[in-house]
Amino acid sequence: MKVKYLKRRLAEVQEKIETHDEDSFVNDDAISEISSVFSAFVTEAQLRLQDINPLGVEDYWLLDVFSVCRMDADFNAAFERICVSTFADFDQLYALSCSFFYRQHIEDPHELTSLDRYREIMGRVVSEDVCERLIAKLRKFGVLR
């Protein structure tokens, strides 16, 4: 299934929902349709993550899907693979890093903190110097405190 098809279907479902009164209850057909479209998105995201071809900036949508579903391991794997394909572009890495901190979730309090997780992942992708420059920029612009 093509991602563009899923996006179009999602837009159609969203349009249907927006035409209803906000205080009304969603009917079973709408819930079923939303579930069907979203399930297809998750399946497509997992298939893309398993694909041996490199992930690039056009694959940012994977981060959205895995974030919403709280699929942290898949989120981290997609984040790392996208970083690997853009590691030579500092500005692109910064934008991707912003996405990491805005979208990531930690379910288990024993998990690494998001900054520790970020350092661990980026340590496999870029030099320590580049990682620290990214963190400094994230702090400068308020993404990190």
PDB file of C-alpha atoms in Angstrom:
ATOM      1  CA  MET A   1       0.000   0.000   0.000  1.00  0.00           C
ATOM      2  CA  LYS A   2       1.350   3.440  -0.910  1.00  0.00           C
ATOM      3  CA  VAL A   3       1.813   6.061   1.776  1.00  0.00           C
ATOM      4  CA  LYS A   4       0.221   8.702  -0.447  1.00  0.00           C
ATOM      5  CA  TYR A   5      -2.942   6.561  -0.550  1.00  0.00           C
ATOM      6  CA  LEU A   6      -2.969   6.288   3.236  1.00  0.00           C
ATOM      7  CA  LYS A   7      -2.490  10.034   3.620  1.00  0.00           C
ATOM      8  CA  ARG A   8      -5.354  10.703   1.211  1.00  0.00           C
ATOM      9  CA  ARG A   9      -7.626   8.268   3.081  1.00  0.00           C
ATOM     10  CA  LEU A  10      -6.678   9.853   6.391  1.00  0.00           C
ATOM     11  CA  ALA A  11      -7.500  13.299   4.985  1.00  0.00           C
ATOM     12  CA  GLU A  12     -10.889  12.001   3.795  1.00  0.00           C
ATOM     13  CA  VAL A  13     -11.655  10.589   7.232  1.00  0.00           C
ATOM     14  CA  GLN A  14     -10.550  13.824   8.891  1.00  0.00           C
ATOM     15  CA  GLU A  15     -12.799  15.817   6.570  1.00  0.00           C
ATOM     16  CA  LYS A  16     -15.760  13.602   7.505  1.00  0.00           C
ATOM     17  CA  ILE A  17     -15.067  14.121  11.196  1.00  0.00           C
ATOM     18  CA  GLU A  18     -14.717  17.886  10.835  1.00  0.00           C
ATOM     19  CA  THR A  19     -18.177  18.151   9.249  1.00  0.00           C
ATOM     20  CA  HIS A  20     -19.799  16.770  12.415  1.00  0.00           C
ATOM     21  CA  ASP A  21     -20.762  18.793  15.453  1.00  0.00           C
ATOM     22  CA  GLU A  22     -17.779  18.783  17.836  1.00  0.00           C
ATOM     23  CA  ASP A  23     -19.978  17.872  20.803  1.00  0.00           C
ATOM     24  CA  SER A  24     -21.597  14.892  19.092  1.00  0.00           C
ATOM     25  CA  PHE A  25     -20.425  11.345  19.600  1.00  0.00           C
ATOM     26  CA  VAL A  26     -18.473   9.630  16.850  1.00  0.00           C
ATOM     27  CA  ASN A  27     -20.446   6.767  15.333  1.00  0.00           C
ATOM     28  CA  ASP A  28     -19.129   3.213  15.063  1.00  0.00           C
ATOM     29  CA  ASP A  29     -18.567   3.468  11.308  1.00  0.00           C
ATOM     30  CA  ALA A  30     -16.263   6.457  11.739  1.00  0.00           C
ATOM     31  CA  ILE A  31     -14.319   4.735  14.510  1.00  0.00           C
ATOM     32  CA  SER A  32     -13.948   1.617  12.371  1.00  0.00           C
ATOM     33  CA  GLU A  33     -12.774   3.669   9.400  1.00  0.00           C
ATOM     34  CA  ILE A  34     -10.226   5.590  11.504  1.00  0.00           C
ATOM     35  CA  SER A  35      -8.952   2.364  13.025  1.00  0.00           C
ATOM     36  CA  SER A  36      -8.612   0.762   9.599  1.00  0.00           C
ATOM     37  CA  VAL A  37      -6.643   3.681   8.144  1.00  0.00           C
ATOM     38  CA  PHE A  38      -4.408   4.017  11.197  1.00  0.00           C
ATOM     39  CA  SER A  39      -3.722   0.294  11.328  1.00  0.00           C
ATOM     40  CA  ALA A  40      -2.621   0.443   7.689  1.00  0.00           C
ATOM     41  CA  PHE A  41      -0.279   3.351   8.536  1.00  0.00           C
ATOM     42  CA  VAL A  42       1.346   1.347  11.333  1.00  0.00           C
ATOM     43  CA  THR A  43       1.747  -1.702   9.102  1.00  0.00           C
ATOM     44  CA  GLU A  44       3.254   0.395   6.308  1.00  0.00           C
ATOM     45  CA  ALA A  45       5.616   2.110   8.772  1.00  0.00           C
ATOM     46  CA  GLN A  46       6.846  -1.206  10.139  1.00  0.00           C
ATOM     47  CA  LEU A  47       7.394  -2.554   6.625  1.00  0.00           C
ATOM     48  CA  ARG A  48       9.350   0.562   5.662  1.00  0.00           C
ATOM     49  CA  LEU A  49      11.484   0.247   8.797  1.00  0.00           C
ATOM     50  CA  GLN A  50      12.297  -3.367   7.878  1.00  0.00           C
ATOM     51  CA  ASP A  51      13.234  -2.353   4.327  1.00  0.00           C
ATOM     52  CA  ILE A  52      16.985  -2.595   3.653  1.00  0.00           C
ATOM     53  CA  ASN A  53      16.989   0.653   1.656  1.00  0.00           C
ATOM     54  CA  PRO A  54      18.241   3.705   3.576  1.00  0.00           C
ATOM     55  CA  LEU A  55      15.716   5.908   5.330  1.00  0.00           C
ATOM     56  CA  GLY A  56      15.818   9.612   4.475  1.00  0.00           C
ATOM     57  CA  VAL A  57      14.035  12.863   5.206  1.00  0.00           C
ATOM     58  CA  GLU A  58      11.044  11.634   3.201  1.00  0.00           C
ATOM     59  CA  ASP A  59      10.601   9.019   5.928  1.00  0.00           C
ATOM     60  CA  TYR A  60       9.981  11.475   8.790  1.00  0.00           C
ATOM     61  CA  TRP A  61       6.380  10.249   8.825  1.00  0.00           C
ATOM     62  CA  LEU A  62       7.663   7.051  10.453  1.00  0.00           C
ATOM     63  CA  LEU A  63       8.579   9.078  13.530  1.00  0.00           C
ATOM     64  CA  ASP A  64       5.019  10.407  13.725  1.00  0.00           C
ATOM     65  CA  VAL A  65       3.490   6.945  13.508  1.00  0.00           C
ATOM     66  CA  PHE A  66       5.847   5.330  16.024  1.00  0.00           C
ATOM     67  CA  SER A  67       5.530   8.287  18.393  1.00  0.00           C
ATOM     68  CA  VAL A  68       1.731   8.267  18.412  1.00  0.00           C
ATOM     69  CA  CYS A  69       1.721   4.503  18.960  1.00  0.00           C
ATOM     70  CA  ARG A  70       4.403   4.791  21.657  1.00  0.00           C
ATOM     71  CA  MET A  71       6.534   2.266  19.818  1.00  0.00           C
ATOM     72  CA  ASP A  72       9.798   3.511  21.318  1.00  0.00           C
ATOM     73  CA  ALA A  73      12.124   0.849  19.910  1.00  0.00           C
ATOM     74  CA  ASP A  74      10.812   1.413  16.380  1.00  0.00           C
ATOM     75  CA  PHE A  75      10.924   5.198  16.890  1.00  0.00           C
ATOM     76  CA  ASN A  76      14.582   5.001  17.969  1.00  0.00           C
ATOM     77  CA  ALA A  77      15.495   2.678  15.093  1.00  0.00           C
ATOM     78  CA  ALA A  78      13.828   4.938  12.521  1.00  0.00           C
ATOM     79  CA  PHE A  79      15.422   8.037  14.070  1.00  0.00           C
ATOM     80  CA  GLU A  80      18.883   6.473  13.919  1.00  0.00           C
ATOM     81  CA  ARG A  81      18.497   5.256  10.343  1.00  0.00           C
ATOM     82  CA  ILE A  82      17.279   8.659   9.151  1.00  0.00           C
ATOM     83  CA  CYS A  83      20.211  10.322  10.962  1.00  0.00           C
ATOM     84  CA  VAL A  84      22.657   7.958   9.272  1.00  0.00           C
ATOM     85  CA  SER A  85      21.426   9.056   5.851  1.00  0.00           C
ATOM     86  CA  THR A  86      21.687  12.781   6.733  1.00  0.00           C
ATOM     87  CA  PHE A  87      24.765  12.776   8.990  1.00  0.00           C
ATOM     88  CA  ALA A  88      26.732  15.152   6.720  1.00  0.00           C
ATOM     89  CA  ASP A  89      24.103  17.909   6.951  1.00  0.00           C
ATOM     90  CA  PHE A  90      24.243  19.633  10.357  1.00  0.00           C
ATOM     91  CA  ASP A  91      21.050  21.647   9.808  1.00  0.00           C
ATOM     92  CA  GLN A  92      19.143  18.532   8.789  1.00  0.00           C
ATOM     93  CA  LEU A  93      20.442  16.712  11.881  1.00  0.00           C
ATOM     94  CA  TYR A  94      19.327  19.642  14.032  1.00  0.00           C
ATOM     95  CA  ALA A  95      15.816  19.524  12.550  1.00  0.00           C
ATOM     96  CA  LEU A  96      15.713  15.778  13.070  1.00  0.00           C
ATOM     97  CA  SER A  97      16.973  16.219  16.641  1.00  0.00           C
ATOM     98  CA  CYS A  98      14.125  18.640  17.334  1.00  0.00           C
ATOM     99  CA  SER A  99      11.747  15.950  16.103  1.00  0.00           C
ATOM    100  CA  PHE A 100      13.345  13.449  18.470  1.00  0.00           C
ATOM    101  CA  PHE A 101      12.734  15.588  21.542  1.00  0.00           C
ATOM    102  CA  TYR A 102       9.274  16.777  20.524  1.00  0.00           C
ATOM    103  CA  ARG A 103       7.957  13.338  19.586  1.00  0.00           C
ATOM    104  CA  GLN A 104       9.724  10.757  21.740  1.00  0.00           C
ATOM    105  CA  HIS A 105       8.025   9.002  24.653  1.00  0.00           C
ATOM    106  CA  ILE A 106       9.369   7.068  27.594  1.00  0.00           C
ATOM    107  CA  GLU A 107       6.962   4.591  29.122  1.00  0.00           C
ATOM    108  CA  ASP A 108       9.250   2.908  31.634  1.00  0.00           C
ATOM    109  CA  PRO A 109      10.808   5.171  34.301  1.00  0.00           C
ATOM    110  CA  HIS A 110      13.839   2.865  34.304  1.00  0.00           C
ATOM    111  CA  GLU A 111      14.503   3.665  30.648  1.00  0.00           C
ATOM    112  CA  LEU A 112      17.274   6.075  29.771  1.00  0.00           C
ATOM    113  CA  THR A 113      16.325   9.729  29.888  1.00  0.00           C
ATOM    114  CA  SER A 114      15.607  11.206  26.499  1.00  0.00           C
ATOM    115  CA  LEU A 115      18.916  13.112  26.456  1.00  0.00           C
ATOM    116  CA  ASP A 116      20.838   9.967  27.392  1.00  0.00           C
ATOM    117  CA  ARG A 117      18.998   8.020  24.715  1.00  0.00           C
ATOM    118  CA  TYR A 118      19.695  10.783  22.197  1.00  0.00           C
ATOM    119  CA  ARG A 119      23.427  10.786  23.053  1.00  0.00           C
ATOM    120  CA  GLU A 120      23.539   6.999  22.759  1.00  0.00           C
ATOM    121  CA  ILE A 121      21.904   6.983  19.330  1.00  0.00           C
ATOM    122  CA  MET A 122      23.819   9.983  17.992  1.00  0.00           C
ATOM    123  CA  GLY A 123      27.068   8.519  19.316  1.00  0.00           C
ATOM    124  CA  ARG A 124      26.653   5.754  16.751  1.00  0.00           C
ATOM    125  CA  VAL A 125      26.012   8.264  13.956  1.00  0.00           C
ATOM    126  CA  VAL A 126      28.212  11.347  14.454  1.00  0.00           C
ATOM    127  CA  SER A 127      31.323  12.346  16.363  1.00  0.00           C
ATOM    128  CA  GLU A 128      31.051  13.432  19.998  1.00  0.00           C
ATOM    129  CA  ASP A 129      31.902  16.994  18.930  1.00  0.00           C
ATOM    130  CA  VAL A 130      29.004  17.140  16.464  1.00  0.00           C
ATOM    131  CA  CYS A 131      26.672  15.615  19.061  1.00  0.00           C
ATOM    132  CA  GLU A 132      27.660  18.268  21.626  1.00  0.00           C
ATOM    133  CA  ARG A 133      27.201  21.054  19.047  1.00  0.00           C
ATOM    134  CA  LEU A 134      23.717  19.741  18.310  1.00  0.00           C
ATOM    135  CA  ILE A 135      22.870  19.607  22.026  1.00  0.00           C
ATOM    136  CA  ALA A 136      24.184  23.159  22.501  1.00  0.00           C
ATOM    137  CA  LYS A 137      21.981  24.396  19.651  1.00  0.00           C
ATOM    138  CA  LEU A 138      18.974  22.510  21.043  1.00  0.00           C
ATOM    139  CA  ARG A 139      19.532  24.245  24.394  1.00  0.00           C
ATOM    140  CA  LYS A 140      20.099  27.646  22.787  1.00  0.00           C
ATOM    141  CA  PHE A 141      16.736  27.513  21.046  1.00  0.00           C
ATOM    142  CA  GLY A 142      14.827  26.077  24.015  1.00  0.00           C
ATOM    143  CA  VAL A 143      14.288  22.544  22.773  1.00  0.00           C
ATOM    144  CA  LEU A 144      16.318  21.316  25.767  1.00  0.00           C
ATOM    145  CA  ARG A 145      16.745  22.954  29.140  1.00  0.00           C
TER     146      ARG A 145
END
